[in-house]
Short mmCIF file of C-alpha atoms and ligand atoms in Angstrom, two decimals:
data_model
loop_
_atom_site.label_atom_id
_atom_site.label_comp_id
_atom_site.label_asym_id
_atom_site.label_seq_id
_atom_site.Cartn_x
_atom_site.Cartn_y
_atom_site.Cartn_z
CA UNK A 1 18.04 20.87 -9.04
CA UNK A 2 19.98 17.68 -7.84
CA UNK A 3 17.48 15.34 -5.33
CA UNK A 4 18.85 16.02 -1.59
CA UNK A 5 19.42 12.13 0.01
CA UNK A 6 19.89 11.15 3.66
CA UNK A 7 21.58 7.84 4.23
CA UNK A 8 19.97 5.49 6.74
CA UNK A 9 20.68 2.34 8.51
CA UNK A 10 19.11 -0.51 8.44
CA UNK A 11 18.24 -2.07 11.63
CA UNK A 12 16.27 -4.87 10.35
CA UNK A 13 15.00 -6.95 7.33
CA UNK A 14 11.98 -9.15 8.06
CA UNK A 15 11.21 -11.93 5.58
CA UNK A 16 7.89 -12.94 5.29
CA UNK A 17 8.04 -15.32 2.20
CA UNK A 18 10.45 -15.73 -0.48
CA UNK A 19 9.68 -12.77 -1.97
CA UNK A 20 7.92 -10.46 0.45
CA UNK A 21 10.28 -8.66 2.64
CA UNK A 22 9.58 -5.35 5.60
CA UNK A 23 12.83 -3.43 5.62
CA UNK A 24 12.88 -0.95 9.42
CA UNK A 25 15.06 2.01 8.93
CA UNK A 26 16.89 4.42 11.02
CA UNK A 27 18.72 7.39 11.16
CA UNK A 28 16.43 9.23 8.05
CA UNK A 29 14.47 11.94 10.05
CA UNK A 30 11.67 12.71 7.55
CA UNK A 31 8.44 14.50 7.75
CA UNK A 32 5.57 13.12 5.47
CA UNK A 33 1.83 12.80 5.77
CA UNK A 34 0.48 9.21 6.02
CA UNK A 35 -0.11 7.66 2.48
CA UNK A 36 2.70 9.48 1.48
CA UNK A 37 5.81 7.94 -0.63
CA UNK A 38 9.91 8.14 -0.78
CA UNK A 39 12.20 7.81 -3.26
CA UNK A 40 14.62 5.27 -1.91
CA UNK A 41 17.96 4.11 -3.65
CA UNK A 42 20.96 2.30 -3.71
CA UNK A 43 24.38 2.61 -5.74
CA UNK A 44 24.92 -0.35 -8.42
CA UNK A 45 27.91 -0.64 -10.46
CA UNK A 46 28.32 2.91 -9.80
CA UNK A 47 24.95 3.67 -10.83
CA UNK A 48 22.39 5.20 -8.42
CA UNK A 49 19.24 3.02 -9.05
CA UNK A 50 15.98 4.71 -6.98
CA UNK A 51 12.58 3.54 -6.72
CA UNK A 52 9.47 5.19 -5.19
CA UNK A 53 8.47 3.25 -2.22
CA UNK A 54 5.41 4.23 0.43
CA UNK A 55 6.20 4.70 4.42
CA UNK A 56 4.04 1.75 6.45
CA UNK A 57 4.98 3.26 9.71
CA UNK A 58 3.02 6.53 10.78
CA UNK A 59 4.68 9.80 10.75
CA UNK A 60 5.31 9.94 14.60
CA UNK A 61 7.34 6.32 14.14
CA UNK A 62 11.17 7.97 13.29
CA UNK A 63 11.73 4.31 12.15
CA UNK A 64 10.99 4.32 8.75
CA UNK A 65 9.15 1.26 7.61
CA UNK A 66 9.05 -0.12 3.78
CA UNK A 67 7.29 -3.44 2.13
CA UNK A 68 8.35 -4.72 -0.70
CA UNK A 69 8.05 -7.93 -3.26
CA UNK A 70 11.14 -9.24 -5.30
CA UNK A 71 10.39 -8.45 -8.98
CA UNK A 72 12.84 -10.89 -10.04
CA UNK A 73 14.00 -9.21 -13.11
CA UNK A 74 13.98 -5.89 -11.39
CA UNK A 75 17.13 -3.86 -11.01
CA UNK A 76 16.52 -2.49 -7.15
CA UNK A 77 13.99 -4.95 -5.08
CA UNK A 78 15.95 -8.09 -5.51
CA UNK A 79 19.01 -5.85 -3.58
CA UNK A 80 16.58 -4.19 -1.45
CA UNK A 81 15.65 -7.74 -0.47
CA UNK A 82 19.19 -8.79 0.69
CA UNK A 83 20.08 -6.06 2.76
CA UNK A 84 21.30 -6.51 6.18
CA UNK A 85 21.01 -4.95 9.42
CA UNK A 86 23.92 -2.33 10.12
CA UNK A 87 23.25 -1.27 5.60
CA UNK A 88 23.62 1.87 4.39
CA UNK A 89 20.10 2.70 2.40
CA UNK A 90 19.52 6.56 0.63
CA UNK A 91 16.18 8.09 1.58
CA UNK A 92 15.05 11.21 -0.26
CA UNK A 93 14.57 14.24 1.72
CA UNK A 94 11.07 14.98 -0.49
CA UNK A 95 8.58 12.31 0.50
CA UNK A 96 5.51 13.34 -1.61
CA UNK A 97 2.06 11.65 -2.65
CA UNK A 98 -1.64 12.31 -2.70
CA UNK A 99 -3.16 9.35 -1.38
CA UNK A 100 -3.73 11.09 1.62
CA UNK A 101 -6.71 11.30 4.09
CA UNK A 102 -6.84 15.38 4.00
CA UNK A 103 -7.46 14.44 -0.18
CA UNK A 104 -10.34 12.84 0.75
CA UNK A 105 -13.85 13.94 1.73
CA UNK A 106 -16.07 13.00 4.31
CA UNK A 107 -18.19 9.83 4.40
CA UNK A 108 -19.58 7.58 6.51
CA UNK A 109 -17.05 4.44 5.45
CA UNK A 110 -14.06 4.34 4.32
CA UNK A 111 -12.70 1.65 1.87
CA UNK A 112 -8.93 0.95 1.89
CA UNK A 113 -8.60 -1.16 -1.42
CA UNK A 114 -4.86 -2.96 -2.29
CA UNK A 115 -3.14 -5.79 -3.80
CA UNK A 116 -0.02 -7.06 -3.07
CA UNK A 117 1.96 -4.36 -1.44
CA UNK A 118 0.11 -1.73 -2.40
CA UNK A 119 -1.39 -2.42 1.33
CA UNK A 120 1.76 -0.28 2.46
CA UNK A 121 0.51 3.04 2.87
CA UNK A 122 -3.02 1.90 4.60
CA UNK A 123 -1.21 0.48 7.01
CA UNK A 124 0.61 3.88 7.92
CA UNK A 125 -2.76 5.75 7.86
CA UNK A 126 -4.82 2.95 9.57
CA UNK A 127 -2.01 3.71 12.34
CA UNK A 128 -2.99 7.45 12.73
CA UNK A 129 -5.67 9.41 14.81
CA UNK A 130 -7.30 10.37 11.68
CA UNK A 131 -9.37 7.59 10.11
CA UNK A 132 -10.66 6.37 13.66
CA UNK A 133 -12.50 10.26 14.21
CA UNK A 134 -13.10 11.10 10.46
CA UNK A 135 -15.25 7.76 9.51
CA UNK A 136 -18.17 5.61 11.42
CA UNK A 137 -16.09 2.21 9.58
CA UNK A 138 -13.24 1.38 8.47
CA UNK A 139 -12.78 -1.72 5.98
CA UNK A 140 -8.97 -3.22 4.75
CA UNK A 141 -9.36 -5.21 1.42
CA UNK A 142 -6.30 -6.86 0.94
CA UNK A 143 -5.71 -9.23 -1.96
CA UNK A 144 -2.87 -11.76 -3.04
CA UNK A 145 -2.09 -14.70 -4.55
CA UNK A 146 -1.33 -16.96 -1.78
CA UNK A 147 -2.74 -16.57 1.88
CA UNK A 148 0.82 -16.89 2.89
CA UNK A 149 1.06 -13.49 1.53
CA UNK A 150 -1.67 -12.01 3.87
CA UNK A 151 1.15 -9.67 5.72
CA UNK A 152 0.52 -7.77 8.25
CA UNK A 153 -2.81 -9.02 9.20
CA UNK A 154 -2.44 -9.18 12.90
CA UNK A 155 -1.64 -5.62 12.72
CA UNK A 156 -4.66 -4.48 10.93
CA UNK A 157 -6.91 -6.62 13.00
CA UNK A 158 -5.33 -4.70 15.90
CA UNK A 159 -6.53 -1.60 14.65
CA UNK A 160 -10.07 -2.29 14.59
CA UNK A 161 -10.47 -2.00 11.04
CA UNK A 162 -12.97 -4.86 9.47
CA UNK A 163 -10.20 -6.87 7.47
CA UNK A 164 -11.31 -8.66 4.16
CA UNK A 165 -8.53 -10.61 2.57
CA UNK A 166 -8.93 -12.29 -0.91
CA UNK A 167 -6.36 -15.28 -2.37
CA UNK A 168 -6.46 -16.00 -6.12
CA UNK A 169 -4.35 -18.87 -6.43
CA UNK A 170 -5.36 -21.23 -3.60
CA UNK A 171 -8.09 -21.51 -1.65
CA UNK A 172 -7.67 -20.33 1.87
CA UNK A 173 -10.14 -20.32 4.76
CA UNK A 174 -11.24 -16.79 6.07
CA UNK A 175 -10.59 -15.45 2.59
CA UNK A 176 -12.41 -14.20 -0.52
CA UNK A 177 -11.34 -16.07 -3.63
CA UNK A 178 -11.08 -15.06 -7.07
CA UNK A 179 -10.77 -11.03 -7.69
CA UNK A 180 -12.07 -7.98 -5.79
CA UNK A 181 -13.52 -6.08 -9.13
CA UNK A 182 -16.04 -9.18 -9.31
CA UNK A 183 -16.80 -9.76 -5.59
CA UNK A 184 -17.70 -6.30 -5.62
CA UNK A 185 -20.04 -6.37 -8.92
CA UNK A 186 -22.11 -9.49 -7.30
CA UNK A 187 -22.18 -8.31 -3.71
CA UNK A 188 -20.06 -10.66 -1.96
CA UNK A 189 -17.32 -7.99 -1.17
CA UNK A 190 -20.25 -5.88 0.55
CA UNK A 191 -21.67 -9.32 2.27
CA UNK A 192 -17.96 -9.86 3.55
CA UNK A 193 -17.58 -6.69 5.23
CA UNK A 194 -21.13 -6.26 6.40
CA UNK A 195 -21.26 -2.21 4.78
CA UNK A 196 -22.42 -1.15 1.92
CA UNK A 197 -20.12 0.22 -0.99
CA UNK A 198 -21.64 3.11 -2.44
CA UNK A 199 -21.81 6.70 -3.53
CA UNK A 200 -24.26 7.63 -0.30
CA UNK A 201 -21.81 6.14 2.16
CA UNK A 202 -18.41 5.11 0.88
CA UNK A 203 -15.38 6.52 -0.22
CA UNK A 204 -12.39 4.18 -1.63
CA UNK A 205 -8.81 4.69 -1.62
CA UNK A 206 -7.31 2.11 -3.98
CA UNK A 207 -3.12 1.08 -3.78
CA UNK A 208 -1.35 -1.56 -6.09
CA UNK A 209 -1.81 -3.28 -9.22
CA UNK A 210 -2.45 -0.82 -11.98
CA UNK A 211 -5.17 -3.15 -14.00
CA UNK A 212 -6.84 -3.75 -10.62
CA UNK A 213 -7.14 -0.23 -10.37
CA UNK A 214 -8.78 0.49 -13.59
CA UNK A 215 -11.18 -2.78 -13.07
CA UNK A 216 -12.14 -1.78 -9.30
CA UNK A 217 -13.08 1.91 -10.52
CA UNK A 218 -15.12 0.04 -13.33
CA UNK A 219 -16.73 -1.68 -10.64
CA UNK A 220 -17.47 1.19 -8.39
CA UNK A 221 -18.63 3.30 -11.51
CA UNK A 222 -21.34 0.71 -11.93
CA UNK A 223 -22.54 1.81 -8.76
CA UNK A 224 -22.49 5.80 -9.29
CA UNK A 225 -18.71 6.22 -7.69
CA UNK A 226 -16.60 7.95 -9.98
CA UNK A 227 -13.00 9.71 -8.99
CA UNK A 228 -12.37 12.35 -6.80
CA UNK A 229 -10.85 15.35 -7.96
CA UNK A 230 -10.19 18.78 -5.70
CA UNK A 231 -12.62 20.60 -7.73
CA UNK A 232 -15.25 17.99 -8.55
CA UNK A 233 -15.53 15.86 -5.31
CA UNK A 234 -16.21 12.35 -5.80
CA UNK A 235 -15.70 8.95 -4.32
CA UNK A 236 -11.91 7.28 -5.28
CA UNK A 237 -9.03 8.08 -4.66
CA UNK A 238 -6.14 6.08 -6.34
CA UNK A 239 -2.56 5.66 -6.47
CA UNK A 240 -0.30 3.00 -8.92
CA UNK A 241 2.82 1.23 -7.86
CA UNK A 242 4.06 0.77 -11.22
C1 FAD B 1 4.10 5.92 -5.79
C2 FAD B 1 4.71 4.54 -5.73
C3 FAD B 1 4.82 3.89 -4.52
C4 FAD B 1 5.37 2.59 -4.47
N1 FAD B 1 5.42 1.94 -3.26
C5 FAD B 1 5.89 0.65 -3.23
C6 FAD B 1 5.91 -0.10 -2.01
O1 FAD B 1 5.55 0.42 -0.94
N2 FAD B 1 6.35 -1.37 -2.05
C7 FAD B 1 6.76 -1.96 -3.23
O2 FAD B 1 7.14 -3.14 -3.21
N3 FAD B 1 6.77 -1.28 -4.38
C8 FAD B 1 6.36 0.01 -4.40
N4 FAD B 1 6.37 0.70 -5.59
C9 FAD B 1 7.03 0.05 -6.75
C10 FAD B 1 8.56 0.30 -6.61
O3 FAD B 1 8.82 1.66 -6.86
C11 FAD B 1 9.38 -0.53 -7.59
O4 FAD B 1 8.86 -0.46 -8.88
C12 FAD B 1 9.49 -1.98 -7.15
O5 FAD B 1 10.15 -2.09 -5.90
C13 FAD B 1 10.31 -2.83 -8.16
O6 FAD B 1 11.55 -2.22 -8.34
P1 FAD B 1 12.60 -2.85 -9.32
O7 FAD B 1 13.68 -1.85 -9.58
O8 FAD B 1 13.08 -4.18 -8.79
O9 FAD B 1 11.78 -3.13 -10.67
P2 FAD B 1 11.06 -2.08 -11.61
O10 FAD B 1 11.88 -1.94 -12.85
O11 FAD B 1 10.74 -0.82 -10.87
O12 FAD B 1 9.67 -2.81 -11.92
C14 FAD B 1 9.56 -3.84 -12.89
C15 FAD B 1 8.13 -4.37 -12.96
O13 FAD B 1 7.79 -5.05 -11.75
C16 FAD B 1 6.40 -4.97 -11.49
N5 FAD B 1 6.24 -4.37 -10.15
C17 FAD B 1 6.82 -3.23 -9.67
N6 FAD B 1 6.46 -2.98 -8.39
C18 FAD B 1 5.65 -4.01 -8.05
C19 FAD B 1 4.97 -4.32 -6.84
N7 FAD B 1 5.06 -3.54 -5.76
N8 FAD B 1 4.22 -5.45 -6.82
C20 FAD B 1 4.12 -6.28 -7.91
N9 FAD B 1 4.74 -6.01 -9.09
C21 FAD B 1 5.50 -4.90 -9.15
C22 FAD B 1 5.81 -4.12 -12.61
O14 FAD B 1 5.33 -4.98 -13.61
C23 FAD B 1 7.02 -3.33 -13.09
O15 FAD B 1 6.87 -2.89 -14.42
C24 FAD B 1 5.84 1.98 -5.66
C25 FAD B 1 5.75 2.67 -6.87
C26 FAD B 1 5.19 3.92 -6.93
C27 FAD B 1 5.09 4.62 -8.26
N1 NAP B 2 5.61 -14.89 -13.26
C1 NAP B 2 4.65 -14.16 -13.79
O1 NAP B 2 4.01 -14.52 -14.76
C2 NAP B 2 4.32 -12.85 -13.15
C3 NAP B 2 3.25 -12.09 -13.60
C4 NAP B 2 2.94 -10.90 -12.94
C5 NAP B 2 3.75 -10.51 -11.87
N2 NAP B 2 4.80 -11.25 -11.50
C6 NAP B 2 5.66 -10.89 -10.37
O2 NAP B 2 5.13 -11.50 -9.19
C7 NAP B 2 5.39 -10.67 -8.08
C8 NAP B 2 4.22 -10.61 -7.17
O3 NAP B 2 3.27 -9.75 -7.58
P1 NAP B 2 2.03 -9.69 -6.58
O4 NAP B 2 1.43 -11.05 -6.46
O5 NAP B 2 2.40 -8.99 -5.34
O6 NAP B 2 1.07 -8.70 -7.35
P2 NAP B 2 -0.11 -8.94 -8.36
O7 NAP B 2 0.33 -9.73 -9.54
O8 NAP B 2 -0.65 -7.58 -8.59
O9 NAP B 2 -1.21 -9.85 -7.58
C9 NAP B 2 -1.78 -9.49 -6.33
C10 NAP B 2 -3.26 -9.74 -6.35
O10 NAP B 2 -3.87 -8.84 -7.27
C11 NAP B 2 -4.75 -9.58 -8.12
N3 NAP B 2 -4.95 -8.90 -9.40
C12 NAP B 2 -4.12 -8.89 -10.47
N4 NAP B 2 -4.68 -8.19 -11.48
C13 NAP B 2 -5.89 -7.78 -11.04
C14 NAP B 2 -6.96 -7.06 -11.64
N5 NAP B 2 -6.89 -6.60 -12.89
N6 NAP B 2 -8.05 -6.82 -10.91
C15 NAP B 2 -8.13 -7.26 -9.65
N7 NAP B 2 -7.18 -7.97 -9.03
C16 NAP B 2 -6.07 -8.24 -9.73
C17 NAP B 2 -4.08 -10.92 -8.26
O11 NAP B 2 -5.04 -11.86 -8.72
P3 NAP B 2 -4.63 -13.03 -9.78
O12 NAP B 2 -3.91 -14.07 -8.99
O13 NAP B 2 -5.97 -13.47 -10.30
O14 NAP B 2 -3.77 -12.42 -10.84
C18 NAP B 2 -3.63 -11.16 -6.82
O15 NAP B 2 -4.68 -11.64 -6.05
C19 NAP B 2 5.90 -9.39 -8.66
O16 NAP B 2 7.28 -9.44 -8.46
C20 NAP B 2 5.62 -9.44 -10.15
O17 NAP B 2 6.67 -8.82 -10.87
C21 NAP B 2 5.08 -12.43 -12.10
#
């Protein structure tokens, strides 16, 4: 069966470094659950060229929201990157996804692990009823390079979720350095955001990097959390960008 695309404008490309861009988009009525990704896509040299990006704005926001990096050598976010207000952008009509809060169970705090832009989809559920009746805490773990690439922040901080940034490559003020897999193994992610990260009280959704995702569930399994499946509950819930 051919995909089914809706074209959209775009009403507005925000740059936030070099490489880290927030493209708002109108005109693509979709419905989706937050957490939940889209297919989006443009034509190049007569090719169609889509890519599977998550919403950041909540599912009552008709503006559809995206974040993206530049992977130089890739063939659709360096053009994603240069569009312009008043652009033409194709949406999918399927948004789909499971890194969704009615996948996960119950438990006292809930972890929202990412790296780089794999913050996009927390940001769409952090922005929703849900989280703020379902869990006592909420905790943001955000981690990049440089602390110029802490996007978004004033927007989490908004939301009353405890915010825990980490920077690898410099060292920034107000942030964790070095990697979240080892700041959890020696305590100091726990120490940052006051809560303990465990099988009795946590669950984790993870977003981004696909070897931070395998080293964070290491982590976690060190401490009795193991994956959450439908029919054997557990504590993680994950999702890859790539
Ligand atoms: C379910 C899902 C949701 C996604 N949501 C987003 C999103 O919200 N924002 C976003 O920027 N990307 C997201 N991605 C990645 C996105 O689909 C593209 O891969 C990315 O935009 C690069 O596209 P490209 O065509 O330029 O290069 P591609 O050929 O797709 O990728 C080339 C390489 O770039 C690296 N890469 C890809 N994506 C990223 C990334 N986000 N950060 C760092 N390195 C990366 C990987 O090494 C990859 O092999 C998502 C992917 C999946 C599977
Ligand atoms: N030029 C290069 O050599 C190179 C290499 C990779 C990616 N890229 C490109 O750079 C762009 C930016 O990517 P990005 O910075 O958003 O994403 P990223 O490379 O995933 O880095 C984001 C954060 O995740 C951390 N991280 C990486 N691997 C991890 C792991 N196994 N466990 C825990 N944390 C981990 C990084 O720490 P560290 O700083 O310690 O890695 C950094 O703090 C992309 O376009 C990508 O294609 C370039």
């Amino acid at each position: 069966m051919s995909e089914k695309w809706l074209t959209g404008k775009v009403v507005e490309n925000r740059h936030w470094t070099d490489t880290l861009f927030s493209l708002r988009v109108e005109g693509a009525p979709l419905g989706f659950r937050a957490g939940q990704f889209v297919r989006i896509a443009l034509d190049i040299e007569g090719q169609r060229v889509a890519r599977a990006f998550s919403f950041v704005n909540p599912p009552d926001d008709p503006v559809l929201e995206f974040y993206g990096v530049i992977v130089p050598e890739g063939p659709l976010s360096p053009r994603l990157a240069r569009l312009r207000p008043g652009d033409a952008l194709d949406v999918a009509s399927n948004p789909a996804g499971f890194l969704v809060l009615s996948e996960v169970p119950d438990a006292e705090t809930l972890w929202l692990i990412s790296t780089g832009t794999g913050l996009a989809p927390f940001l769409s559920i952090l922005r929703t009823p849900e989280p703020w009746t379902r869990f006592r805490n909420v905790v943001v773990v955000h981690a990049v390079r440089y602390a110029r690439e802490l996007a978004y922040r004033d927007l989490i901080q908004r939301t009353g979720a405890r915010y825990v940034s980490f920077v690898s490559r410099e060292a920034a003020p107000g942030s964790l350095a070095g990697r979240i897999p080892a700041a959890i193994a020696d305590g100091r992610l726990e120490a940052a955001a006051g809560l303990p990260l465990s099988a009795a009280t946590a669950h984790a959704m993870l977003c981004g990097n696909p070897q931070m995702l395998k080293d964070v569930q290491a982590a976690l399994a060190a401490r009795g959390m193991r994956k959450h499946r439908r029919r054997v509950p557990g504590h993680i819930t994950v999702e890859s960008f790539w």
